[in-house]
Amino acid sequence: MGQFIQQLINGLTLGAVYGLIALGYTMVYGIIGMINFAHGDIYMVSAIISVTALTLMSAMGITAVPLALALALIIAIAFTSVYGWAVERTAYRPLRNASRLAPLISAIGMSIFLQNMVQITQGARVKPIPTMMPGGIELFSHNGFSVHLAWTQIMICVVTVVLMVAFTGLITRTSFGRQQRACEQDRSMASLLGIDVDRTISYTFMLGAALAAVAGVMVTVYYGVVDFSIGFVAGIKAFTAAVLGGVGSLPGAMLGGLLIGLIESFWSAYLSPEYKDVATFAILIMVLMFRPSGLLGRPEVEKV
């Protein structure tokens, strides 16, 4: 029982991170109908930026954890949003009227470029940071097994819930949210109604990158080590979460992220940690075969 509860906590924490990254995938797909395969590397870039920011602040004597985390979040979100904007301007906007294969190849090229850029400029070795939030709460003990809730896990869950509430309000109650939903339904009609479609799409890429930046900072603090290759696996798992929940569905992205996190956590604990990635990719294959619209997605209706 104790191990089950512990894996439940671990899975929800991991799933919250996947869900934040998956939101970027599903937002971009919702507005332009294409998958941004460079999104996982945007997340990796944000983790590298957060390590650099935290290291510089430590050297400058900024040791208060809340202040250092807040500054790292602001810096990572600012720089990563610029990366998201640059990806849209260079890899997607020039190919918006091309065949669907062209931007797909362009996004993969951008993904490879970001990985190599970080590898060349920051080095290939892993980048550790000191433990910033040690300890936590011991919930209970059962048959000699103690269930712990770490401070970092509490932080990740609280930040994710706050972001989801704020994000839902942004999409449903603001002018930008209405413009984004209008572009999702019909970009030509939205343009005729006076909506700046290019600007709305750029802001959507920046918003998705900002959510990935938050995930990158939290993963950096949670695990304490990052490298240039973390974006590929995390990106594929977040993409699987978006597909599982229903690509284009914002609640589906978060639900898919939580389910993928739970499956990975329980698989590692009770079956084989070496094959946890295989379980994730098997889920992706099964969803694409048997329910391509996902759990909360709507079947796409082709207009004639």
Coordinates of C-alpha atoms in Angstrom, one line a residue:
M1 CA 0.0 0.0 0.0
G2 CA 2.8 2.4 0.9
Q3 CA 4.7 1.8 -2.3
F4 CA 1.5 2.2 -4.3
I5 CA 0.8 5.7 -2.7
Q6 CA 4.4 6.7 -3.3
Q7 CA 4.3 5.8 -6.9
L8 CA 1.0 7.6 -7.2
I9 CA 2.7 10.8 -5.9
N10 CA 5.7 10.3 -8.2
G11 CA 3.5 9.6 -11.2
L12 CA 1.3 12.7 -10.7
T13 CA 4.4 14.8 -10.3
L14 CA 5.9 13.5 -13.5
G15 CA 2.6 13.7 -15.3
A16 CA 2.2 17.4 -14.4
V17 CA 5.5 18.1 -16.2
Y18 CA 4.4 16.1 -19.2
G19 CA 1.1 17.8 -19.2
L20 CA 2.7 21.3 -19.3
I21 CA 4.8 20.3 -22.3
A22 CA 1.9 18.6 -24.0
L23 CA -0.1 21.9 -23.8
G24 CA 2.4 23.4 -26.2
Y25 CA 1.9 20.6 -28.7
T26 CA -1.8 20.7 -28.6
M27 CA -2.0 24.6 -28.8
V28 CA 0.1 24.7 -31.9
Y29 CA -1.8 21.8 -33.5
G30 CA -5.1 23.5 -32.7
I31 CA -4.2 26.7 -34.4
I32 CA -2.2 25.6 -37.4
G33 CA -3.1 21.9 -37.6
M34 CA 0.6 20.8 -37.5
I35 CA 2.8 19.2 -34.8
N36 CA 5.8 21.3 -33.6
F37 CA 8.5 18.6 -33.3
A38 CA 10.9 21.2 -32.0
H39 CA 8.8 21.8 -28.9
G40 CA 10.7 19.1 -26.9
D41 CA 14.0 20.9 -27.6
I42 CA 12.4 24.3 -26.6
Y43 CA 11.8 22.6 -23.2
M44 CA 15.5 21.4 -23.2
V45 CA 16.7 24.9 -23.9
S46 CA 14.6 26.3 -21.0
A47 CA 16.2 23.8 -18.7
I48 CA 19.7 24.8 -19.8
I49 CA 18.8 28.5 -19.4
S50 CA 17.6 27.8 -15.9
V51 CA 20.8 26.0 -14.9
T52 CA 22.8 28.9 -16.2
A53 CA 20.6 31.5 -14.4
L54 CA 20.7 29.6 -11.1
T55 CA 24.5 29.2 -11.4
L56 CA 25.0 32.9 -12.1
M57 CA 22.7 33.9 -9.2
S58 CA 24.6 31.6 -6.9
A59 CA 27.9 33.3 -7.9
M60 CA 26.3 36.7 -7.4
G61 CA 25.3 35.7 -3.8
I62 CA 21.5 35.4 -4.4
T63 CA 20.9 32.4 -2.2
A64 CA 17.3 32.9 -1.1
V65 CA 15.5 29.9 -2.8
P66 CA 12.2 31.6 -3.5
L67 CA 13.9 34.7 -5.0
A68 CA 16.3 32.5 -7.0
L69 CA 13.5 30.3 -8.4
A70 CA 11.3 33.3 -9.2
L71 CA 14.2 35.0 -11.1
A72 CA 15.1 31.8 -12.9
L73 CA 11.4 31.3 -14.0
I74 CA 11.2 34.9 -15.3
I75 CA 14.5 34.6 -17.2
A76 CA 13.7 31.1 -18.6
I77 CA 10.2 32.2 -19.7
A78 CA 11.5 35.4 -21.4
F79 CA 14.3 33.7 -23.3
T80 CA 12.4 30.6 -24.2
S81 CA 9.4 32.6 -25.5
V82 CA 11.8 34.3 -27.9
Y83 CA 13.0 30.8 -29.1
G84 CA 9.3 29.8 -29.6
W85 CA 8.7 33.0 -31.6
A86 CA 11.9 32.3 -33.7
V87 CA 10.8 28.8 -34.5
E88 CA 7.4 30.0 -35.7
R89 CA 9.0 32.7 -37.9
T90 CA 11.7 30.6 -39.4
A91 CA 10.3 27.1 -39.6
Y92 CA 6.6 27.5 -39.9
R93 CA 5.5 30.9 -41.3
P94 CA 7.4 30.7 -44.6
L95 CA 5.9 27.3 -45.2
R96 CA 2.4 27.9 -44.1
N97 CA 0.9 27.4 -47.6
A98 CA 3.2 24.6 -48.5
S99 CA 2.4 20.9 -48.3
R100 CA 2.1 19.4 -44.8
L101 CA 5.3 17.5 -45.2
A102 CA 7.4 20.7 -45.7
P103 CA 6.9 22.2 -42.2
L104 CA 7.2 18.8 -40.6
I105 CA 10.7 18.4 -42.1
S106 CA 11.5 22.0 -41.2
A107 CA 10.5 21.4 -37.6
I108 CA 12.6 18.3 -37.3
G109 CA 15.5 20.3 -38.8
M110 CA 14.9 23.0 -36.2
S111 CA 15.0 20.3 -33.4
I112 CA 18.4 19.0 -34.6
F113 CA 19.7 22.6 -34.9
L114 CA 18.7 23.4 -31.3
Q115 CA 20.3 20.2 -29.9
N116 CA 23.5 20.9 -31.7
M117 CA 23.5 24.5 -30.8
V118 CA 23.3 23.7 -27.1
Q119 CA 25.8 20.9 -27.5
I120 CA 28.4 23.2 -29.1
T121 CA 27.8 26.3 -26.9
Q122 CA 27.3 24.5 -23.6
G123 CA 29.1 21.2 -24.0
A124 CA 27.9 17.7 -24.1
R125 CA 28.4 16.8 -20.4
V126 CA 25.5 16.8 -17.9
K127 CA 25.0 20.0 -16.0
P128 CA 24.2 19.5 -12.3
I129 CA 23.0 22.1 -9.7
P130 CA 23.0 21.8 -5.9
T131 CA 19.8 20.5 -4.3
M132 CA 17.7 23.6 -3.7
M133 CA 14.7 22.2 -1.9
P134 CA 15.8 19.2 0.2
G135 CA 13.4 17.3 2.5
G136 CA 9.7 17.1 2.5
I137 CA 6.8 15.6 4.5
E138 CA 6.6 12.0 5.7
L139 CA 2.9 11.1 5.2
F140 CA 2.8 7.7 6.8
S141 CA 4.7 4.4 7.2
H142 CA 3.3 1.0 6.3
N143 CA 5.1 -2.3 6.9
G144 CA 8.4 -0.4 7.2
F145 CA 7.9 1.6 4.0
S146 CA 7.7 5.4 4.5
V147 CA 5.7 7.5 2.1
H148 CA 7.3 10.9 1.4
L149 CA 6.0 14.0 -0.3
A150 CA 9.0 16.1 -1.3
W151 CA 8.9 19.9 -1.3
T152 CA 9.7 19.9 -5.0
Q153 CA 6.8 17.6 -5.7
I154 CA 4.5 20.0 -3.8
M155 CA 5.9 22.9 -5.8
I156 CA 5.4 21.2 -9.2
C157 CA 1.8 20.2 -8.4
V158 CA 0.9 23.7 -7.0
V159 CA 2.5 25.6 -9.9
T160 CA 0.8 23.3 -12.4
V161 CA -2.7 23.8 -10.9
V162 CA -2.2 27.6 -10.7
L163 CA -1.0 27.6 -14.3
M164 CA -3.9 25.5 -15.6
V165 CA -6.4 27.8 -13.8
A166 CA -4.7 30.9 -15.3
F167 CA -4.3 29.4 -18.7
T168 CA -8.0 28.4 -18.8
G169 CA -9.0 31.9 -17.9
L170 CA -6.7 33.3 -20.6
I171 CA -8.3 31.1 -23.3
T172 CA -11.9 31.5 -22.2
R173 CA -12.1 35.0 -20.9
T174 CA -9.7 37.3 -22.7
S175 CA -9.5 38.9 -26.1
F176 CA -6.5 36.9 -27.0
G177 CA -8.3 33.7 -26.2
R178 CA -11.2 34.6 -28.4
Q179 CA -8.8 35.5 -31.2
Q180 CA -7.0 32.2 -30.8
R181 CA -10.2 30.2 -30.9
A182 CA -11.4 32.1 -34.0
C183 CA -8.1 31.3 -35.7
E184 CA -8.5 27.6 -34.7
Q185 CA -12.0 27.5 -36.4
D186 CA -11.2 29.4 -39.6
R187 CA -8.1 31.5 -40.2
S188 CA -9.5 33.2 -43.3
M189 CA -12.7 34.3 -41.7
A190 CA -10.8 35.4 -38.6
S191 CA -8.6 37.6 -40.9
L192 CA -11.7 39.1 -42.5
L193 CA -13.0 40.0 -39.1
G194 CA -9.9 42.0 -38.4
I195 CA -7.9 39.5 -36.3
D196 CA -4.1 39.6 -36.9
V197 CA -3.7 35.9 -37.6
D198 CA 0.1 36.0 -37.9
R199 CA 0.4 37.8 -34.5
T200 CA -2.0 35.4 -32.9
I201 CA -0.1 32.3 -34.1
S202 CA 3.2 33.9 -33.0
Y203 CA 1.8 34.5 -29.5
T204 CA 0.5 30.9 -29.4
F205 CA 4.0 29.6 -30.1
M206 CA 5.4 31.9 -27.4
L207 CA 2.7 30.8 -24.9
G208 CA 3.5 27.2 -25.5
A209 CA 7.2 27.9 -25.1
A210 CA 6.6 29.7 -21.8
L211 CA 4.7 26.7 -20.4
A212 CA 7.6 24.5 -21.6
A213 CA 10.0 26.9 -19.8
V214 CA 8.1 26.4 -16.5
A215 CA 8.3 22.7 -17.0
G216 CA 12.1 23.0 -17.7
V217 CA 12.8 25.0 -14.5
M218 CA 10.8 22.6 -12.3
V219 CA 12.5 19.5 -13.8
T220 CA 15.9 21.2 -13.2
V221 CA 15.1 21.8 -9.6
Y222 CA 13.4 18.3 -9.2
Y223 CA 16.2 16.2 -10.7
G224 CA 19.1 18.6 -10.2
V225 CA 20.8 17.6 -13.5
V226 CA 20.1 18.3 -17.2
D227 CA 21.8 17.8 -20.6
F228 CA 21.3 18.6 -24.2
S229 CA 19.5 15.3 -25.0
I230 CA 16.6 15.5 -22.5
G231 CA 14.3 17.3 -24.9
F232 CA 13.9 14.4 -27.3
V233 CA 12.5 11.8 -24.9
A234 CA 10.5 14.3 -22.9
G235 CA 9.1 15.7 -26.1
I236 CA 8.1 12.3 -27.5
K237 CA 6.4 11.4 -24.2
A238 CA 4.6 14.8 -24.1
F239 CA 3.5 14.3 -27.7
T240 CA 2.2 10.9 -26.6
A241 CA 0.3 12.6 -23.8
A242 CA -1.2 15.1 -26.3
V243 CA -2.3 12.2 -28.6
L244 CA -3.7 10.2 -25.7
G245 CA -5.7 13.1 -24.4
G246 CA -6.7 14.2 -27.9
V247 CA -4.5 16.6 -30.0
G248 CA -6.2 20.0 -29.9
S249 CA -7.9 19.5 -26.6
L250 CA -6.3 21.5 -23.7
P251 CA -7.9 19.4 -20.9
G252 CA -7.0 16.3 -22.9
A253 CA -3.3 17.3 -22.9
M254 CA -3.2 17.6 -19.1
L255 CA -5.2 14.4 -18.7
G256 CA -2.9 12.6 -21.1
G257 CA 0.2 13.9 -19.3
L258 CA -1.0 12.7 -15.9
L259 CA -1.9 9.2 -17.4
I260 CA 1.5 8.9 -19.0
G261 CA 3.3 9.9 -15.8
L262 CA 1.3 7.4 -13.8
I263 CA 1.9 4.6 -16.3
E264 CA 5.6 5.3 -16.4
S265 CA 5.9 5.5 -12.6
F266 CA 3.9 2.2 -11.9
W267 CA 5.6 0.4 -14.8
S268 CA 9.0 1.3 -13.3
A269 CA 8.0 0.2 -9.8
Y270 CA 6.2 -3.0 -10.5
L271 CA 7.5 -4.3 -13.9
S272 CA 10.8 -3.1 -15.4
P273 CA 12.2 0.4 -15.3
E274 CA 14.4 -0.4 -18.3
Y275 CA 11.3 -0.7 -20.5
K276 CA 9.3 2.2 -19.2
D277 CA 9.9 4.1 -22.5
V278 CA 8.7 1.1 -24.4
A279 CA 5.4 1.2 -22.5
T280 CA 4.9 4.9 -23.4
F281 CA 5.6 4.3 -27.1
A282 CA 3.3 1.2 -27.1
I283 CA 0.5 3.4 -25.8
L284 CA 1.2 5.9 -28.7
I285 CA 0.9 3.1 -31.2
M286 CA -2.3 1.7 -29.7
V287 CA -3.9 5.1 -29.5
L288 CA -3.1 5.9 -33.1
M289 CA -4.4 2.5 -34.2
F290 CA -7.6 2.3 -32.2
R291 CA -8.6 5.8 -31.1
P292 CA -6.7 8.4 -33.1
S293 CA -8.9 11.2 -31.8
G294 CA -7.7 10.5 -28.2
L295 CA -9.7 10.4 -25.0
L296 CA -11.1 13.9 -25.1
G297 CA -10.5 14.8 -28.8
R298 CA -13.2 15.2 -31.3
P299 CA -13.1 13.3 -34.6
E300 CA -12.0 15.6 -37.4
V301 CA -14.8 16.3 -39.9
E302 CA -13.5 17.0 -43.4
K303 CA -15.3 20.0 -45.0
V304 CA -16.6 19.6 -48.6

